[in-house]
Amino acid sequence: MLRPLALALCLLVSLALAAPPAARAAVKDELIIGMTQFPSTFHPNIDSMLAKTYVLSMARRPFTIHDKDWKLVCMLCTKLPTIENGLAVPEDLPDGKKGIAVTYTIRPDAVWGDGTPVSTKDVLFTYEVGRHPQSGVAAGELYRRILKIDVKDAKTFTLHFDRITYNYNDINGFDLIPAHLDRPKFTEPAEYKNRTVFDTDTTNPGLYFGPYRITEKVTGSYVVLERNPTWWGKKPYFRRIVIKVIGNTAALEANLLSGSIDYIAGELGLSLDQAIAFEKRHGKKYNIRYKPGLIYEHLDVNLDNPVLKDRRVRRALIYALDREAISQQLFDGRQPVAATFVHPLDWIYTPDTPRYRRDLKKARALLDAAGWTVKRKGVRTNDAGKRLAIELMTTAGNRSRELVQQVLQSQWRDIGVATRIRNEPARVYFGETVTKRKFTGLAMFAWLSAPENVPRSILHSKEIPTAANNYSGQNYMGYVNPEVDELLEAIEVELDRDKRRVLWHRLQRIYASELPVIPLFFRADAYIMPKWLKGIEPTGHQYPTSTWVENWRAER
Amino acid sequence: MSRFVLVRLMESMIVLLIMSFVIYALVGLMPGDPIDLMINSDPKLTPADAARLREFYGIDKPLTERYLAWLIAVLGGDFGNSRLHARPVLDVMGPFLVNSVNLMVLSFVLSLAIALPAGIYAALNPHSRTDHAINLLCFAGISIPVFWLALMLIITFSVILGVLPASGVATVGGGGFLDRAMHLILPTVTLTVFSVGHYTRFVRASMMETLRQDFIRTARAKGAGRTRVVLRHALRNALIPVVTIIALSFGTLFSGALITETMFAYPGMGKMIYDSIMGSDYNLALIGLLFATLLTLLANIGADIAYAWLDPRISYKQGGASS
C-alpha cells in the first residue's frame, strides 16, 4: 500500500533531476532583478509607489531630477531654467501676489517609443489630467500651483506658477503622459484611471521614451523590459531586463543564491539586518553596497503627554541613548546617527547643532531637575508618586525596529525610565494610531523625503491632525513653535541660496535643541549585486538607481 | 434530489449575500485607508490631495452607503474595478484563479492519491510498523511550518541541486507545458505535504471506526473477501466524514495558500486576496472572498449529494433524511 507514496516521490525526484536548471537561463546580456513589490499601476501620476517608480525610471525620464550628487539637473529638458539665465522670470499676478514664469524646452530628439515626438501637446495633456480632481492623480500640488501654460512651439513651453518658491524650477513630479494615446481615454475623467493605456495596454511602445520599454507584464509576477529603439541617449548594455517580484525576503535571498535572479534591488530588497547577515554568509560571492539615504528613522514624541512635554525629559531620554553603539552593534555601523531630519549629504545640513552623546550623568541631572527624583524599584517617581513610565510603539514584525526598541528600553532603564513596548501591525499603526495621534508616548517610524525638502507638513503648527481637520497634516507630535512656523514659511519663498542656508541652519538648531522628535538614524539600503554587475550608483535620495539604467553593464 | 439541490442553492445565495456585507464591513472597518498608506510613502502628497483622493475613491462616504452602491452594481452585472490594479475585477482575478486552480487541483489530487491508500493501509494494519511510520509522517506533515518547508525545498532543489525553479509560474518570456509543470512542483509538494497528513489521519480514523461496525462483521461472516469488504463495504461508509472534511476545506484550498504562494512568488488567489485586503481594494477582496465562500458552499452541496451516493440509506426525498 505504500507503493503509491513511493511512486509519487520517485516521480517527483526524477522530474527534479531531469529538469534543466532555471538558474542557467540567465545570459550575460540579460539582467534579472528581484524585488519585493509589484506596481499596482503603471500610470506615472496615479498612486505613488516605489515599485512603480523603480520600473518606470528605466522606461521614462522626468523633466528634472536630483542627480547622484543631489544636484537638480535637466533630463528631458535641454537647460535648467533659473532666474540667472533668464529662463525663469518673476511676474506680478492679477491678485497682487508674485508668481514666476519658468520656460522649459523638451529635448529635440525626445521621441515616444512608437515614433511620435514628445511635444508640448503632451505637456498640455499632462497638465489637464494633473489638475482634474477626478483623474486619480495622487500628488496634485504641483499642478495646482501652475496657473497656466504658454506654448511657444512644439518643444518649448512656459509654466506660470502662482507663487515664487525656492524650488521653482523643480518639476520632478511633472511626468509626461502621451496625449496621442491617452487623450481618447480621458473623455470621462472619472473613468480615466481604469481606462488609461498604461494599465490596459502596458506594453504599448508609445508609452515610453526611456532607455527601455516594457514588453511583457505578468501581474504580480514579473515585468520584462527591452531596449527602446527610439531612445536618444547612451545605448544600454543589457538587451533585456527582467524584474521579478518575490514578496518574501527569505525566498528572495534563496532565489539569488539559486541564480533565479541576479541582483536584489536595494530600494525594495532585503532589510539592513538581513543584508548584513547575508553578507556574513555569502559576502564573498557578491558586491554588497550600503547607502544611507533620506529615510529618517526617529521617535515622534506626543507632546500632549505632560511628562514628555517637559523638554528636560526629552533631553534626558536622548542623553541616555548610545545611538552610535546601537548602529554599530545592530547594523554594523551602516546606519549613520541622525542629528536632525537633515541628511549630512544635503547642502542645507549644518553640523553646528546640539549633539547628544550618551551621558548618563547629564540625563540623570535633567530628570532630577524635572522633578523625577525618587527611585522605586529602579523606576523614578515624582513628588506625587507618579512613575516615570513611557509607552514606546512601532510596527509589529519589523525586526530591525523591534531590536532597536529593546535596546532603547534597556538604556532608558539605566536612568530610571520604565518603557512599555506596545507594537501594532503597520496597517493599524499608520492607519490609525500615528495618523490620529493615538500613541501616548513615543512612536518609532521613518520619514522618506527628498533633498532640501521643507518639512512643513511635519513641523508646522497648522499641520497637527485633529478630528476637526479630518486628521490632515503630519505634525503627529502636536509641536507648536511660532518661530519654526515662520522659518518654514520663509524657507519656501527665499530664493537666495545663502539666505536660505541661514534659515535652514536655524531650523535645524531649534529642532535639535527642542527635540519635538528624537532622531535615531538615517536608514541604509543594501544593494546586493553579482561581481560582474557594474555601473549601479545608489543615490541615497528617493530617485531610484534605475533612473541611470543605461550606465549598468556586465564585466567579467 | 433536484428540489433538494435547488433549495440548497437558494440558501447558498442568501449566505453569500450576508457574507458579502460581513466581508465588506470587516474590510471597511479596518483601521486606516489606502490614502493613509499613500501619504506615508509620498512626501509630496498634501492634505488637500488626501481629501480629494478620498472623495475620488468614495472612501469618504459611510460604509453602508458604499456597500449598497456596490451591491446594486453587482446585481446589475457590474463587478467594478480593482483599485489596486485599475482594471475590471474579473479581468484581474482571471489569471490568479487559473494559477490557483492548477496548483490546488494538482495538490488536491495528489493528496488524495496518497492519503486514501495510506490511510486505508494504516487502518487495516493498526499499530504495525508501517502504521507507526505513516502516523509519524502524517504528524510531521501537519507540524512542519509551511514557510520553513518551502524554504528548505527551495534551498535543496533550487540552490544546492539547481534542478527546479525557485519561484514563479513559468520561465520569463513564456515557457511550455513542461516549464510550467516544473514551476508547479515545489509549491505542489509544499501544499501536499501539509494536506496529506490531515487527510490520511481522517481516512485512517474513519476506516478503523467503520471496520468495527456490525455490517462489516456480517459481510465477513457471509464470506466476502478482504478486498471486497474493504473497498465495497467499509470504504464507502468511511468516506462520508472524509468527504465532509474535504468539502469544508475546498474554499480554503483556493484562498488559503497564502504562505506557499508568497514563498514561491506564485501569483494565486490567496496572495491576491491578501494584497487586496491590505491595500483596501474592496471590490477585489470582496469578489475573491465571495468566490472562496461560494466554492465552499458548492462543495458542501456536492458533499451532500455524495453522501447519498456513498450511503444508500441517506435520502433527500421530501420529509428529510431517513435511515
PDB file of N, CA, C and O in Angstrom, chain A residues 61 107 210-212 227-228 231-237 535 548-553:
ATOM      1  N   ARG A  61      11.689  59.313 -18.584  1.00  0.00           N
ATOM      2  CA  ARG A  61      12.602  60.278 -17.990  1.00  0.00           C
ATOM      3  C   ARG A  61      11.816  61.471 -17.463  1.00  0.00           C
ATOM      4  O   ARG A  61      10.905  61.971 -18.144  1.00  0.00           O
ATOM      5  N   ARG A 107      13.872  68.122 -25.002  1.00  0.00           N
ATOM      6  CA  ARG A 107      14.987  67.710 -25.868  1.00  0.00           C
ATOM      7  C   ARG A 107      14.472  67.487 -27.297  1.00  0.00           C
ATOM      8  O   ARG A 107      13.452  66.813 -27.499  1.00  0.00           O
ATOM      9  N   GLY A 210      12.234  56.156 -22.568  1.00  0.00           N
ATOM     10  CA  GLY A 210      13.497  55.984 -21.849  1.00  0.00           C
ATOM     11  C   GLY A 210      14.373  54.959 -22.538  1.00  0.00           C
ATOM     12  O   GLY A 210      14.079  54.530 -23.659  1.00  0.00           O
ATOM     13  N   PRO A 211      15.438  54.519 -21.896  1.00  0.00           N
ATOM     14  CA  PRO A 211      16.351  53.541 -22.499  1.00  0.00           C
ATOM     15  C   PRO A 211      15.674  52.193 -22.769  1.00  0.00           C
ATOM     16  O   PRO A 211      16.081  51.462 -23.655  1.00  0.00           O
ATOM     17  N   TYR A 212      14.658  51.873 -21.980  1.00  0.00           N
ATOM     18  CA  TYR A 212      13.955  50.593 -22.146  1.00  0.00           C
ATOM     19  C   TYR A 212      12.465  50.845 -22.303  1.00  0.00           C
ATOM     20  O   TYR A 212      11.971  51.935 -22.009  1.00  0.00           O
ATOM     21  N   ARG A 227      15.329  46.942 -24.791  1.00  0.00           N
ATOM     22  CA  ARG A 227      15.865  48.230 -25.266  1.00  0.00           C
ATOM     23  C   ARG A 227      14.823  48.963 -26.117  1.00  0.00           C
ATOM     24  O   ARG A 227      14.137  48.353 -26.925  1.00  0.00           O
ATOM     25  N   ASN A 228      14.761  50.264 -25.906  1.00  0.00           N
ATOM     26  CA  ASN A 228      13.834  51.092 -26.670  1.00  0.00           C
ATOM     27  C   ASN A 228      14.579  51.643 -27.891  1.00  0.00           C
ATOM     28  O   ASN A 228      15.535  52.405 -27.737  1.00  0.00           O
ATOM     29  N   TRP A 231      15.185  55.484 -28.142  1.00  0.00           N
ATOM     30  CA  TRP A 231      15.886  56.182 -27.057  1.00  0.00           C
ATOM     31  C   TRP A 231      17.039  57.012 -27.637  1.00  0.00           C
ATOM     32  O   TRP A 231      17.807  56.535 -28.447  1.00  0.00           O
ATOM     33  N   TRP A 232      17.120  58.236 -27.171  1.00  0.00           N
ATOM     34  CA  TRP A 232      18.088  59.167 -27.755  1.00  0.00           C
ATOM     35  C   TRP A 232      19.457  59.145 -27.081  1.00  0.00           C
ATOM     36  O   TRP A 232      20.430  59.645 -27.628  1.00  0.00           O
ATOM     37  N   GLY A 233      19.547  58.575 -25.919  1.00  0.00           N
ATOM     38  CA  GLY A 233      20.795  58.671 -25.144  1.00  0.00           C
ATOM     39  C   GLY A 233      21.716  57.479 -25.348  1.00  0.00           C
ATOM     40  O   GLY A 233      21.635  56.760 -26.350  1.00  0.00           O
ATOM     41  N   LYS A 234      22.575  57.277 -24.375  1.00  0.00           N
ATOM     42  CA  LYS A 234      23.559  56.193 -24.420  1.00  0.00           C
ATOM     43  C   LYS A 234      22.858  54.839 -24.526  1.00  0.00           C
ATOM     44  O   LYS A 234      21.882  54.588 -23.793  1.00  0.00           O
ATOM     45  N   LYS A 235      23.373  53.996 -25.418  1.00  0.00           N
ATOM     46  CA  LYS A 235      22.727  52.689 -25.614  1.00  0.00           C
ATOM     47  C   LYS A 235      22.930  51.825 -24.369  1.00  0.00           C
ATOM     48  O   LYS A 235      24.068  51.618 -23.932  1.00  0.00           O
ATOM     49  N   PRO A 236      21.853  51.317 -23.800  1.00  0.00           N
ATOM     50  CA  PRO A 236      22.036  50.499 -22.603  1.00  0.00           C
ATOM     51  C   PRO A 236      22.712  49.171 -22.927  1.00  0.00           C
ATOM     52  O   PRO A 236      22.570  48.641 -24.027  1.00  0.00           O
ATOM     53  N   TYR A 237      23.444  48.641 -21.967  1.00  0.00           N
ATOM     54  CA  TYR A 237      24.218  47.416 -22.183  1.00  0.00           C
ATOM     55  C   TYR A 237      23.310  46.191 -22.279  1.00  0.00           C
ATOM     56  O   TYR A 237      23.429  45.376 -23.188  1.00  0.00           O
ATOM     57  N   GLY A 535      28.229  49.653 -12.556  1.00  0.00           N
ATOM     58  CA  GLY A 535      27.549  50.880 -13.006  1.00  0.00           C
ATOM     59  C   GLY A 535      26.356  51.304 -12.180  1.00  0.00           C
ATOM     60  O   GLY A 535      25.769  52.352 -12.438  1.00  0.00           O
ATOM     61  N   TRP A 548      19.269  55.727 -13.932  1.00  0.00           N
ATOM     62  CA  TRP A 548      20.507  55.791 -14.718  1.00  0.00           C
ATOM     63  C   TRP A 548      20.849  54.402 -15.244  1.00  0.00           C
ATOM     64  O   TRP A 548      22.014  54.013 -15.311  1.00  0.00           O
ATOM     65  N   VAL A 549      19.820  53.668 -15.650  1.00  0.00           N
ATOM     66  CA  VAL A 549      19.987  52.256 -16.035  1.00  0.00           C
ATOM     67  C   VAL A 549      20.917  52.091 -17.241  1.00  0.00           C
ATOM     68  O   VAL A 549      21.559  51.037 -17.398  1.00  0.00           O
ATOM     69  N   GLU A 550      21.024  53.105 -18.077  1.00  0.00           N
ATOM     70  CA  GLU A 550      21.871  52.976 -19.269  1.00  0.00           C
ATOM     71  C   GLU A 550      23.356  52.856 -18.907  1.00  0.00           C
ATOM     72  O   GLU A 550      24.174  52.495 -19.749  1.00  0.00           O
ATOM     73  N   ASN A 551      23.689  53.168 -17.656  1.00  0.00           N
ATOM     74  CA  ASN A 551      25.096  53.040 -17.230  1.00  0.00           C
ATOM     75  C   ASN A 551      25.402  51.650 -16.664  1.00  0.00           C
ATOM     76  O   ASN A 551      26.547  51.340 -16.378  1.00  0.00           O
ATOM     77  N   TRP A 552      24.398  50.817 -16.511  1.00  0.00           N
ATOM     78  CA  TRP A 552      24.618  49.482 -15.950  1.00  0.00           C
ATOM     79  C   TRP A 552      25.243  48.581 -17.021  1.00  0.00           C
ATOM     80  O   TRP A 552      24.884  48.667 -18.202  1.00  0.00           O
ATOM     81  N   ARG A 553      26.133  47.732 -16.597  1.00  0.00           N
ATOM     82  CA  ARG A 553      26.768  46.827 -17.567  1.00  0.00           C
ATOM     83  C   ARG A 553      27.307  45.582 -16.869  1.00  0.00           C
ATOM     84  O   ARG A 553      27.440  45.572 -15.641  1.00  0.00           O
TER      85      ARG A 553
END
